[in-house]
Coordinates of C-alpha atoms and ligand atoms in Angstrom, one line a residue:
M1451 CA 122.5 67.4 113.3
E1452 CA 123.3 65.3 116.4
A1453 CA 124.0 68.5 118.3
K1454 CA 121.0 70.2 117.0
N1455 CA 118.8 67.4 118.1
S1456 CA 120.1 67.0 121.6
L1457 CA 120.0 70.8 122.1
F1458 CA 116.4 70.6 120.9
M1459 CA 115.6 68.0 123.5
L1460 CA 117.3 70.0 126.2
L1461 CA 115.4 73.1 125.3
L1462 CA 112.2 71.2 125.2
L1463 CA 112.8 70.0 128.7
V1464 CA 113.8 73.4 130.0
I1465 CA 110.8 75.1 128.5
I1466 CA 108.3 72.6 129.8
C1467 CA 109.9 72.6 133.2
N1468 CA 110.1 76.3 133.9
G1469 CA 106.6 76.8 132.5
N1470 CA 107.5 80.1 130.9
A1471 CA 106.4 78.7 127.7
Q1472 CA 105.7 81.9 125.8
L1473 CA 108.1 84.2 127.5
Y1474 CA 110.1 84.5 124.3
L1475 CA 107.2 86.4 122.7
S1476 CA 106.8 88.8 125.6
G1477 CA 108.5 92.1 126.0
G1478 CA 110.4 90.9 129.1
P1479 CA 109.9 89.1 132.4
K1480 CA 107.6 90.3 135.1
S1481 CA 109.0 93.3 137.0
N1482 CA 108.1 96.1 139.4
Y1483 CA 108.9 98.9 137.0
T1484 CA 106.4 101.7 136.9
F1485 CA 105.7 104.5 134.4
P1486 CA 107.3 107.9 135.2
K1487 CA 105.1 110.4 137.0
D1488 CA 104.9 112.8 134.1
F1489 CA 104.3 110.0 131.6
L1490 CA 101.3 110.9 129.4
F1491 CA 98.5 108.3 129.2
G1492 CA 95.8 108.9 126.7
V1493 CA 93.2 107.5 124.3
S1494 CA 92.9 108.1 120.6
T1495 CA 90.0 108.5 118.1
A1496 CA 89.6 109.9 114.6
A1497 CA 86.8 112.1 113.3
A1498 CA 85.7 110.0 110.3
Q1499 CA 85.5 106.9 112.5
I1500 CA 83.3 108.3 115.3
E1501 CA 81.6 111.6 114.5
G1502 CA 78.9 110.6 112.0
A1503 CA 76.7 113.6 111.1
W1504 CA 78.4 113.2 107.7
N1505 CA 76.3 115.9 106.0
E1506 CA 75.0 117.9 109.0
D1507 CA 75.5 121.6 109.8
G1508 CA 77.3 122.3 106.5
K1509 CA 79.8 119.5 106.4
S1510 CA 80.7 118.4 102.9
E1511 CA 81.7 114.9 101.7
S1512 CA 85.0 113.4 102.6
I1513 CA 86.9 110.9 100.4
W1514 CA 85.8 108.2 102.8
D1515 CA 82.1 109.3 102.6
H1516 CA 82.5 109.3 98.8
L1517 CA 84.2 105.9 98.6
V1518 CA 81.8 104.0 100.8
H1519 CA 78.7 105.7 99.4
N1520 CA 79.6 104.8 95.9
N1521 CA 81.1 101.4 96.6
P1522 CA 79.3 99.8 99.5
N1523 CA 81.1 96.5 98.7
F1524 CA 84.3 98.2 99.8
V1525 CA 83.3 97.7 103.4
K1526 CA 83.0 94.2 104.9
D1527 CA 79.6 94.7 106.4
H1528 CA 78.4 97.1 103.7
S1529 CA 78.1 99.8 106.3
N1530 CA 79.2 103.4 106.2
A1531 CA 80.2 106.2 108.7
D1532 CA 77.1 108.3 108.2
V1533 CA 76.2 108.0 111.8
A1534 CA 79.1 105.9 113.3
A1535 CA 79.3 106.4 117.1
D1536 CA 77.5 109.7 116.7
S1537 CA 80.1 111.6 118.6
Y1538 CA 79.1 114.8 116.8
H1539 CA 76.1 114.7 119.2
L1540 CA 77.5 112.6 122.0
Y1541 CA 80.8 114.3 122.7
K1542 CA 79.9 115.0 126.3
R1543 CA 79.5 111.3 127.0
D1544 CA 82.8 110.8 125.2
V1545 CA 84.5 113.2 127.6
E1546 CA 82.7 111.5 130.5
M1547 CA 84.3 108.2 129.4
I1548 CA 87.7 109.8 129.2
R1549 CA 87.2 111.0 132.8
E1550 CA 86.2 107.5 133.9
L1551 CA 89.4 106.2 132.5
G1552 CA 91.4 108.8 134.3
V1553 CA 93.7 109.5 131.4
D1554 CA 95.7 112.7 131.0
I1555 CA 95.1 113.4 127.4
Y1556 CA 92.7 112.8 124.5
R1557 CA 93.8 112.6 120.9
F1558 CA 91.1 113.3 118.4
S1559 CA 91.1 114.5 114.8
V1560 CA 89.4 117.4 113.1
S1561 CA 87.4 116.7 109.9
W1562 CA 88.6 119.0 107.2
P1563 CA 85.3 119.0 105.2
R1564 CA 83.4 119.9 108.4
V1565 CA 85.5 123.0 109.0
L1566 CA 86.1 123.9 105.4
P1567 CA 83.3 122.5 103.3
T1568 CA 84.8 123.8 100.0
G1569 CA 88.2 122.4 101.0
F1570 CA 89.5 126.0 100.9
A1571 CA 89.7 128.6 103.6
N1572 CA 87.5 130.9 101.7
E1573 CA 84.6 129.7 103.7
V1574 CA 85.0 128.7 107.3
N1575 CA 82.0 126.7 108.6
P1576 CA 81.1 128.4 112.0
L1577 CA 79.2 125.3 113.2
G1578 CA 82.1 123.1 112.4
I1579 CA 84.4 125.3 114.5
Q1580 CA 81.8 125.4 117.2
Y1581 CA 81.7 121.7 117.5
Y1582 CA 85.5 121.4 118.1
R1583 CA 85.4 124.4 120.4
N1584 CA 82.7 122.7 122.5
L1585 CA 84.7 119.5 122.6
I1586 CA 88.0 121.2 123.6
D1587 CA 86.2 123.3 126.3
E1588 CA 84.6 120.2 127.7
L1589 CA 88.0 118.5 127.9
V1590 CA 89.8 121.5 129.4
K1591 CA 87.0 121.9 132.0
Y1592 CA 87.9 118.5 133.3
N1593 CA 91.7 119.0 133.1
I1594 CA 92.1 116.7 130.1
T1595 CA 94.7 117.9 127.7
P1596 CA 93.5 117.9 124.1
M1597 CA 95.8 116.6 121.3
V1598 CA 94.6 117.4 117.8
T1599 CA 95.4 115.4 114.7
I1600 CA 95.0 117.8 111.8
Y1601 CA 94.6 115.1 109.2
H1602 CA 93.4 111.6 109.8
W1603 CA 92.5 110.5 106.2
D1604 CA 89.3 112.4 105.5
L1605 CA 90.2 114.8 102.7
P1606 CA 87.3 116.9 101.3
Q1607 CA 86.2 115.1 98.2
K1608 CA 86.3 118.4 96.4
L1609 CA 90.0 118.5 96.8
Q1610 CA 90.3 114.9 95.6
D1611 CA 88.5 115.9 92.5
I1612 CA 91.4 118.1 91.6
G1613 CA 94.1 115.5 92.4
G1614 CA 94.1 115.4 96.2
W1615 CA 97.6 114.7 97.6
T1616 CA 99.1 114.4 94.1
N1617 CA 98.3 118.0 93.4
A1618 CA 101.3 120.1 94.4
H1619 CA 99.1 123.0 95.4
I1620 CA 97.7 120.9 98.2
V1621 CA 100.7 122.2 100.2
D1622 CA 99.0 125.6 100.3
Y1623 CA 95.5 124.3 100.8
Y1624 CA 96.6 122.2 103.8
T1625 CA 98.5 125.1 105.3
D1626 CA 95.5 127.3 105.0
Y1627 CA 93.4 124.6 106.7
A1628 CA 95.9 124.1 109.5
N1629 CA 96.1 127.9 110.0
V1630 CA 92.4 128.1 110.6
L1631 CA 92.7 125.4 113.3
F1632 CA 95.7 127.2 114.9
K1633 CA 93.9 130.5 114.8
N1634 CA 90.8 129.1 116.5
F1635 CA 92.3 126.5 118.9
A1636 CA 96.1 127.0 119.5
D1637 CA 95.3 129.0 122.7
K1638 CA 93.9 125.8 124.2
V1639 CA 95.5 123.0 122.3
K1640 CA 99.1 122.3 123.1
Y1641 CA 99.7 119.1 121.2
W1642 CA 99.3 119.0 117.4
I1643 CA 99.8 116.1 114.9
T1644 CA 100.0 117.2 111.3
F1645 CA 99.4 113.7 109.8
N1646 CA 98.2 110.4 111.0
E1647 CA 100.0 107.5 109.2
P1648 CA 100.9 109.2 106.0
M1649 CA 102.1 105.8 104.6
Q1650 CA 98.5 104.6 104.7
T1651 CA 97.3 107.7 102.9
C1652 CA 99.8 107.5 100.2
L1653 CA 100.8 103.8 99.8
E1654 CA 97.4 102.4 100.3
G1655 CA 95.2 105.3 99.2
Y1656 CA 97.0 106.4 96.1
G1657 CA 99.3 103.4 95.3
G1658 CA 96.7 100.8 96.3
T1659 CA 93.1 100.2 96.9
Y1660 CA 92.9 99.6 100.6
R1661 CA 92.3 103.1 101.7
A1662 CA 90.4 106.1 100.2
P1663 CA 90.6 107.3 97.5
A1664 CA 91.7 103.8 96.4
L1665 CA 93.4 105.1 93.3
N1666 CA 95.6 102.2 92.6
R1667 CA 98.2 104.2 90.6
H1668 CA 101.1 102.3 92.1
G1669 CA 104.7 103.2 91.4
I1670 CA 103.8 106.8 90.7
A1671 CA 101.0 108.2 92.9
E1672 CA 102.3 107.0 96.3
Y1673 CA 105.6 108.9 95.7
L1674 CA 103.8 112.1 94.5
C1675 CA 101.5 111.9 97.5
T1676 CA 104.3 111.5 99.9
H1677 CA 106.3 114.3 98.3
N1678 CA 103.5 116.8 98.7
L1679 CA 102.5 115.6 102.1
L1680 CA 106.0 116.0 103.5
K1681 CA 106.2 119.5 102.2
A1682 CA 102.8 120.3 103.6
H1683 CA 103.9 118.9 107.0
A1684 CA 107.0 121.0 107.0
N1685 CA 105.2 124.1 105.9
V1686 CA 102.7 123.7 108.8
Y1687 CA 105.4 123.0 111.3
H1688 CA 107.1 126.3 110.3
L1689 CA 103.8 128.2 110.4
F1690 CA 103.2 126.9 113.9
D1691 CA 106.8 127.5 115.0
K1692 CA 106.9 131.1 113.8
Q1693 CA 103.4 132.4 114.4
Y1694 CA 101.7 130.4 117.1
R1695 CA 104.4 128.8 119.3
P1696 CA 105.7 132.3 120.4
L1697 CA 102.1 133.2 121.5
Y1698 CA 100.8 130.0 123.1
G1699 CA 103.7 127.5 123.3
G1700 CA 102.8 123.9 122.4
K1701 CA 104.3 121.0 120.5
I1702 CA 103.8 119.6 117.0
G1703 CA 104.8 116.3 115.4
M1704 CA 103.6 113.6 113.1
S1705 CA 102.3 110.1 113.7
L1706 CA 104.0 107.4 111.7
D1707 CA 102.7 103.8 111.5
S1708 CA 105.3 101.1 111.8
N1709 CA 105.3 97.3 112.2
W1710 CA 108.4 95.9 113.8
A1711 CA 110.4 93.9 111.2
E1712 CA 112.1 90.7 112.4
P1713 CA 114.4 88.8 110.1
K1714 CA 112.6 85.5 109.0
T1715 CA 115.8 83.5 109.7
N1716 CA 119.2 84.4 111.0
S1717 CA 120.7 84.6 107.5
T1718 CA 122.5 87.8 106.6
K1719 CA 120.1 88.2 103.7
D1720 CA 117.0 88.2 106.0
I1721 CA 118.7 90.5 108.5
E1722 CA 119.3 92.8 105.6
A1723 CA 115.7 92.5 104.4
A1724 CA 114.3 93.4 107.9
R1725 CA 116.6 96.5 108.0
L1726 CA 115.6 97.4 104.4
Y1727 CA 111.9 97.1 105.4
L1728 CA 112.3 99.7 108.2
T1729 CA 114.4 102.0 106.0
T1730 CA 112.0 102.0 103.1
H1731 CA 108.7 102.1 105.0
L1732 CA 109.1 103.9 108.3
G1733 CA 112.2 105.7 107.0
W1734 CA 110.4 106.9 103.8
Y1735 CA 108.6 109.4 106.1
A1736 CA 111.0 109.5 109.1
H1737 CA 114.3 110.1 107.4
P1738 CA 113.3 113.4 105.8
V1739 CA 112.0 114.8 109.1
Y1740 CA 113.9 113.0 111.9
S1741 CA 117.3 112.1 110.6
T1742 CA 120.4 114.3 110.8
E1743 CA 120.9 114.4 107.0
G1744 CA 117.2 114.8 106.0
N1745 CA 115.9 113.8 102.5
Y1746 CA 114.5 110.3 101.5
P1747 CA 116.6 107.4 102.7
P1748 CA 119.6 107.0 100.3
E1749 CA 118.6 103.4 99.7
L1750 CA 115.1 104.3 98.6
I1751 CA 116.5 106.9 96.2
K1752 CA 118.8 104.3 94.7
L1753 CA 116.3 101.5 94.4
V1754 CA 113.5 103.6 92.8
G1755 CA 116.1 105.3 90.6
Q1756 CA 117.5 102.1 89.3
K1757 CA 114.1 100.5 88.7
S1758 CA 112.8 103.6 87.0
Q1759 CA 115.8 103.6 84.6
K1760 CA 115.4 99.9 83.8
Q1761 CA 111.7 100.5 83.2
N1762 CA 112.5 103.2 80.7
Y1763 CA 111.2 106.2 82.6
S1764 CA 112.9 109.5 81.8
R1765 CA 113.5 110.2 85.4
S1766 CA 113.1 108.5 88.8
R1767 CA 109.5 107.9 89.8
L1768 CA 110.6 109.1 93.2
P1769 CA 110.5 113.0 93.0
E1770 CA 113.6 114.8 94.2
F1771 CA 113.8 117.4 96.9
T1772 CA 116.0 120.4 96.2
P1773 CA 118.7 121.0 98.9
S1774 CA 116.7 123.9 100.3
E1775 CA 113.6 121.7 100.5
V1776 CA 115.7 119.0 102.3
D1777 CA 116.7 121.7 104.8
F1778 CA 113.2 123.0 105.1
I1779 CA 111.8 119.6 106.0
R1780 CA 114.6 118.3 108.3
G1781 CA 113.9 118.7 112.0
T1782 CA 110.3 119.7 111.6
A1783 CA 108.9 117.9 114.7
D1784 CA 109.1 118.2 118.4
F1785 CA 108.3 114.5 119.0
F1786 CA 108.0 111.2 117.1
G1787 CA 104.4 110.0 117.1
L1788 CA 104.3 106.2 116.6
N1789 CA 101.3 104.0 115.8
H1790 CA 102.2 100.4 116.4
Y1791 CA 100.2 97.2 116.4
T1792 CA 102.1 94.2 115.2
T1793 CA 105.3 92.5 113.8
Y1794 CA 106.3 90.9 110.5
L1795 CA 109.0 88.5 109.4
L1796 CA 111.1 89.7 106.5
S1797 CA 113.2 88.0 103.8
M1798 CA 114.7 89.1 100.5
A1799 CA 112.8 88.4 97.3
D1800 CA 114.8 86.5 94.7
K1801 CA 112.4 87.5 91.9
E1802 CA 110.1 90.5 91.1
V1803 CA 107.5 91.1 93.7
G1804 CA 104.3 93.2 93.6
A1805 CA 102.8 95.1 90.7
I1806 CA 105.2 96.7 88.3
P1807 CA 105.9 99.5 89.0
S1808 CA 105.1 99.9 92.7
H1809 CA 106.8 100.7 96.0
A1810 CA 106.7 97.0 96.9
N1811 CA 108.4 96.1 93.6
D1812 CA 111.0 98.8 94.0
V1813 CA 111.9 97.6 97.4
G1814 CA 111.8 93.8 96.7
I1815 CA 111.3 92.1 100.0
I1816 CA 108.8 89.6 101.3
R1817 CA 106.8 90.1 104.4
V1818 CA 105.0 87.4 106.2
Q1819 CA 103.8 86.6 109.8
D1820 CA 104.5 83.5 111.8
P1821 CA 101.2 81.6 111.7
N1822 CA 102.1 80.4 115.2
W1823 CA 102.0 83.9 116.7
P1824 CA 99.0 84.4 118.9
S1825 CA 96.2 86.3 117.3
K1826 CA 92.4 85.4 117.3
S1827 CA 91.9 89.1 116.3
S1828 CA 89.1 90.2 114.0
S1829 CA 91.9 91.9 112.1
D1830 CA 93.9 89.1 110.6
W1831 CA 97.1 91.1 110.4
L1832 CA 97.0 91.8 114.2
K1833 CA 99.3 89.1 115.7
V1834 CA 100.4 89.6 119.3
V1835 CA 104.2 90.0 119.4
P1836 CA 105.1 92.3 122.3
F1837 CA 108.8 92.0 121.9
G1838 CA 108.5 93.6 118.5
F1839 CA 107.1 96.8 120.2
R1840 CA 110.1 96.9 122.5
R1841 CA 112.6 96.5 119.6
L1842 CA 110.9 99.1 117.5
L1843 CA 111.0 101.7 120.3
Q1844 CA 114.7 101.0 120.7
Y1845 CA 115.3 101.2 116.9
I1846 CA 113.5 104.6 116.7
T1847 CA 115.4 106.0 119.7
K1848 CA 118.7 104.9 118.2
T1849 CA 118.1 105.8 114.6
Y1850 CA 116.5 109.2 115.1
N1851 CA 118.9 110.7 117.7
N1852 CA 117.0 110.0 120.9
I1853 CA 113.9 112.0 119.7
P1854 CA 111.1 111.9 122.3
I1855 CA 108.6 109.3 121.3
I1856 CA 104.9 109.4 121.9
V1857 CA 103.0 106.2 121.1
T1858 CA 99.9 107.7 119.6
E1859 CA 98.2 104.4 118.9
N1860 CA 98.4 100.8 120.1
G1861 CA 95.5 98.4 120.5
Y1862 CA 93.7 95.2 119.6
A1863 CA 90.6 94.3 117.7
D1864 CA 88.0 91.6 118.4
F1865 CA 84.4 90.8 117.3
S1866 CA 82.8 92.7 120.2
G1867 CA 81.8 92.0 123.8
V1868 CA 82.4 93.5 127.2
D1869 CA 84.3 90.6 128.5
D1870 CA 87.3 91.2 126.2
K1871 CA 90.0 88.9 127.7
A1872 CA 92.1 89.1 124.6
R1873 CA 92.3 92.9 124.6
V1874 CA 93.0 92.9 128.4
S1875 CA 95.9 90.5 127.7
Y1876 CA 97.2 92.5 124.7
Y1877 CA 97.4 95.7 126.7
G1878 CA 99.1 93.8 129.6
H1879 CA 101.7 92.5 127.3
Y1880 CA 102.4 95.6 125.3
L1881 CA 102.5 97.8 128.4
N1882 CA 104.9 95.4 130.0
A1883 CA 107.1 95.6 126.8
L1884 CA 106.8 99.4 127.1
L1885 CA 108.0 99.3 130.7
H1886 CA 111.1 97.3 129.7
A1887 CA 111.7 99.7 126.7
I1888 CA 111.7 102.6 129.1
H1889 CA 113.6 101.2 132.0
V1890 CA 115.9 98.6 130.5
D1891 CA 116.6 99.8 127.0
K1892 CA 116.3 103.5 127.9
S1893 CA 114.1 104.1 124.9
N1894 CA 112.9 107.7 125.0
V1895 CA 109.1 107.2 125.4
H1896 CA 107.1 110.0 126.9
G1897 CA 103.5 108.9 126.3
Y1898 CA 101.1 106.2 125.3
F1899 CA 97.7 106.3 123.8
A1900 CA 95.3 103.3 123.5
W1901 CA 93.5 102.9 120.2
S1902 CA 90.7 103.4 120.8
L1903 CA 88.5 105.1 123.3
M1904 CA 85.4 103.3 121.8
D1905 CA 84.3 101.0 119.0
N1906 CA 84.1 102.8 115.7
F1907 CA 84.0 102.7 112.0
E1908 CA 87.1 100.6 111.3
W1909 CA 87.4 101.7 107.6
D1910 CA 87.1 98.7 105.2
D1911 CA 86.2 96.5 108.2
G1912 CA 83.2 98.6 109.0
Y1913 CA 81.8 97.7 112.4
V1914 CA 83.1 94.1 112.3
S1915 CA 86.4 94.9 113.9
R1916 CA 86.1 96.5 117.4
F1917 CA 89.1 98.3 118.9
G1918 CA 87.3 100.1 121.7
L1919 CA 87.9 100.2 125.4
Y1920 CA 84.2 101.1 125.4
L1921 CA 81.7 99.0 123.6
V1922 CA 79.3 100.9 121.3
D1923 CA 75.9 99.4 120.6
F1924 CA 75.6 100.7 117.1
K1925 CA 72.0 99.3 116.9
S1926 CA 70.8 101.4 119.7
P1927 CA 69.4 104.8 118.8
N1928 CA 71.6 106.6 121.3
K1929 CA 74.7 104.5 120.5
T1930 CA 75.0 103.3 124.1
R1931 CA 78.6 103.1 125.3
T1932 CA 79.6 100.5 128.0
A1933 CA 83.0 100.1 129.6
K1934 CA 84.7 96.8 128.6
H1935 CA 87.0 94.9 131.0
S1936 CA 89.9 96.4 129.1
A1937 CA 88.7 99.9 130.1
K1938 CA 89.0 98.8 133.8
L1939 CA 92.5 97.4 133.2
Y1940 CA 93.6 100.6 131.5
S1941 CA 92.3 102.9 134.1
S1942 CA 94.0 100.9 136.8
V1943 CA 97.3 101.0 134.9
V1944 CA 96.9 104.8 134.6
A1945 CA 96.0 105.2 138.3
T1946 CA 98.8 102.9 139.6
R1947 CA 101.4 103.7 136.9
G1948 CA 102.1 100.0 136.8
L1949 CA 100.8 96.6 135.7
P1950 CA 98.3 94.6 137.8
A1951 CA 99.8 92.2 140.3
D1952 CA 98.3 89.2 138.5
Y1953 CA 99.8 90.1 135.1
D1954 CA 101.8 87.1 133.7
P1955 CA 104.1 87.8 130.8
A1956 CA 104.1 84.1 129.8
D1957 CA 100.4 83.8 129.5
F1958 CA 99.1 84.1 125.9
T1959 CA 96.1 81.8 126.4
A1960 CA 93.6 84.6 125.8
F1961 CA 94.5 84.4 122.2
S1962 CA 94.1 80.7 121.7
S1963 CA 91.3 78.3 121.5
A1964 CA 93.6 75.4 122.3
P1965 CA 95.7 76.9 125.1
I1966 CA 97.8 74.0 126.2
L1967 CA 98.8 72.7 122.8
V1968 CA 99.5 76.1 121.4
S1969 CA 101.4 77.4 124.4
T1970 CA 103.7 74.4 124.3
M1971 CA 104.3 74.2 120.6
L1972 CA 104.8 77.9 119.8
P1973 CA 108.1 78.5 121.6
L1974 CA 109.5 75.1 120.5
L1975 CA 108.9 75.9 116.9
A1976 CA 110.4 79.3 117.3
L1977 CA 113.5 78.0 119.0
Y1978 CA 113.9 75.2 116.5
R1979 CA 113.9 77.7 113.7
L1980 CA 116.7 79.6 115.4
L1981 CA 119.0 76.6 115.5
Ligands
GBH3067 C1 95.5 102.7 112.4 O1 95.9 102.1 111.3 C2 94.7 104.0 112.1 O2 95.3 105.1 112.4 C3 93.3 103.9 112.8 O3 92.5 104.9 112.2 C4 92.8 102.5 112.7 O4 91.4 102.5 113.2 C5 93.6 101.7 113.6 O5 95.0 101.8 113.3 C6 93.2 100.2 113.6 O6 93.4 99.7 112.3 O7 98.2 95.8 104.6 O8 99.0 93.7 105.4 O9 99.9 95.8 106.3 C7 96.6 100.9 111.5 C8 97.7 100.6 110.5 C9 98.5 99.4 108.7 C10 97.0 98.4 110.1 C11 98.1 98.4 107.6 C12 96.5 97.4 109.1 C13 96.9 96.4 107.1 C14 97.5 95.1 107.0 N1 97.4 99.6 109.6 N2 97.5 97.2 108.1 S1 98.7 95.1 105.7

């Protein structure tokens, strides 16, 4: 105790003296590293969040249209995405903004119900195809590389009516849909993403209530959804690889969402919990595709198997892949798309957690965030922990055989405004962490996309949470877009391939209303915990 106290006093002194009060949170000290010349800088959006025109020119209802039309209370401000940022009509202005930013590449998604209103490829909507053709042509005209997300959460409701992602036949329906996109656009689109954040689709949409279709059939449906989705992904990869890559070239991958998992304390149990979190969440999707062995992570198979047996099910609630399916799915990606926003602290649960049965209950760990981590975001989960980004990139590089990583989303939400100091600071910190990841850790990162180009329909947060580099005035008839300060920061990073001279990795004051107190207390608490 004596030793701990004097060490504590010493650390206190050191920290106060050197002024680098919050350096421990940052991704590394200030440096002169720059981003490689061929590093891809981009911005991301998703159809359902920006396009609007929800029933125009033949588009049918998506599961998100359906959910928010029928349950307005689902969305914080009781809004919907009927008009959103109106990008269906304003795509030329969107491309102009992308040019203003000076980025190399634009990641947008295609709305399945806009292109195939019945859900099936029996009827291809020519006006839907024309919209994306116009957008792609506009990008290519200005030398901006298009990257297409094939599925970013907006399933045609007509397919949901017949089971959506729990219906095994969706593997074929999705393949037909992707084939229509390849046929029409693969000559001009060289980057494809099969799925955006499949864990959100399955775990939250089918196992929970947080995403459409909000099915809440936990313990069963999230596993069925994942099973079909992974097969659909692999099928589309092989289709692209055999039929389109030989004609046009191009790359195809998947975008997985992952928090970094930090052990809550230094105990062996918490270290184990953090590892288990990554294995059973990120690994649930990454292991089948990116690992050498393929298949679900052995630990997940074991955990769900044991629980299912105990719960008197005739078989594991986690479906099994046949050996040939394992083979078919393994290696089906040219790059690892990563969406990353924040970090959690993990510990082992010593009693049952979550609903029974559920993925959370099967895994049995507890996830919290340090209340002292900087935040101030409109999204309460979005704590600013840049070192977590760096560690996650290193983890992926090591775990998945040095696969090229493209960070397909990273960003910060606030309650709006052009003078977005917190977002400017967030990007500074996360890009600094990224520079250290690339140069110091040798993490294999090839690109970075900011989420998002503009304010948009932030799902259950409606228009309350703003992620944009451009402010959208949703009240104005023409959805006026204005560059925020963060847009200027990002365009200067892109132009100089480095961080601004005044960037300070120890400065987290933009996230705090009591800068001095918080910036002093935070690291002390963290260090004290480590002792
Ligand atoms: C991404 O999801 C989406 O791809 C994008 O459409 C979205 O607009 C953007 O990020 C911003 O949200 O249930 O406690 O884990 C982000 C991933 C994971 C973030 C789940 C919110 C909810 C808190 N999301 N998380 S919790």
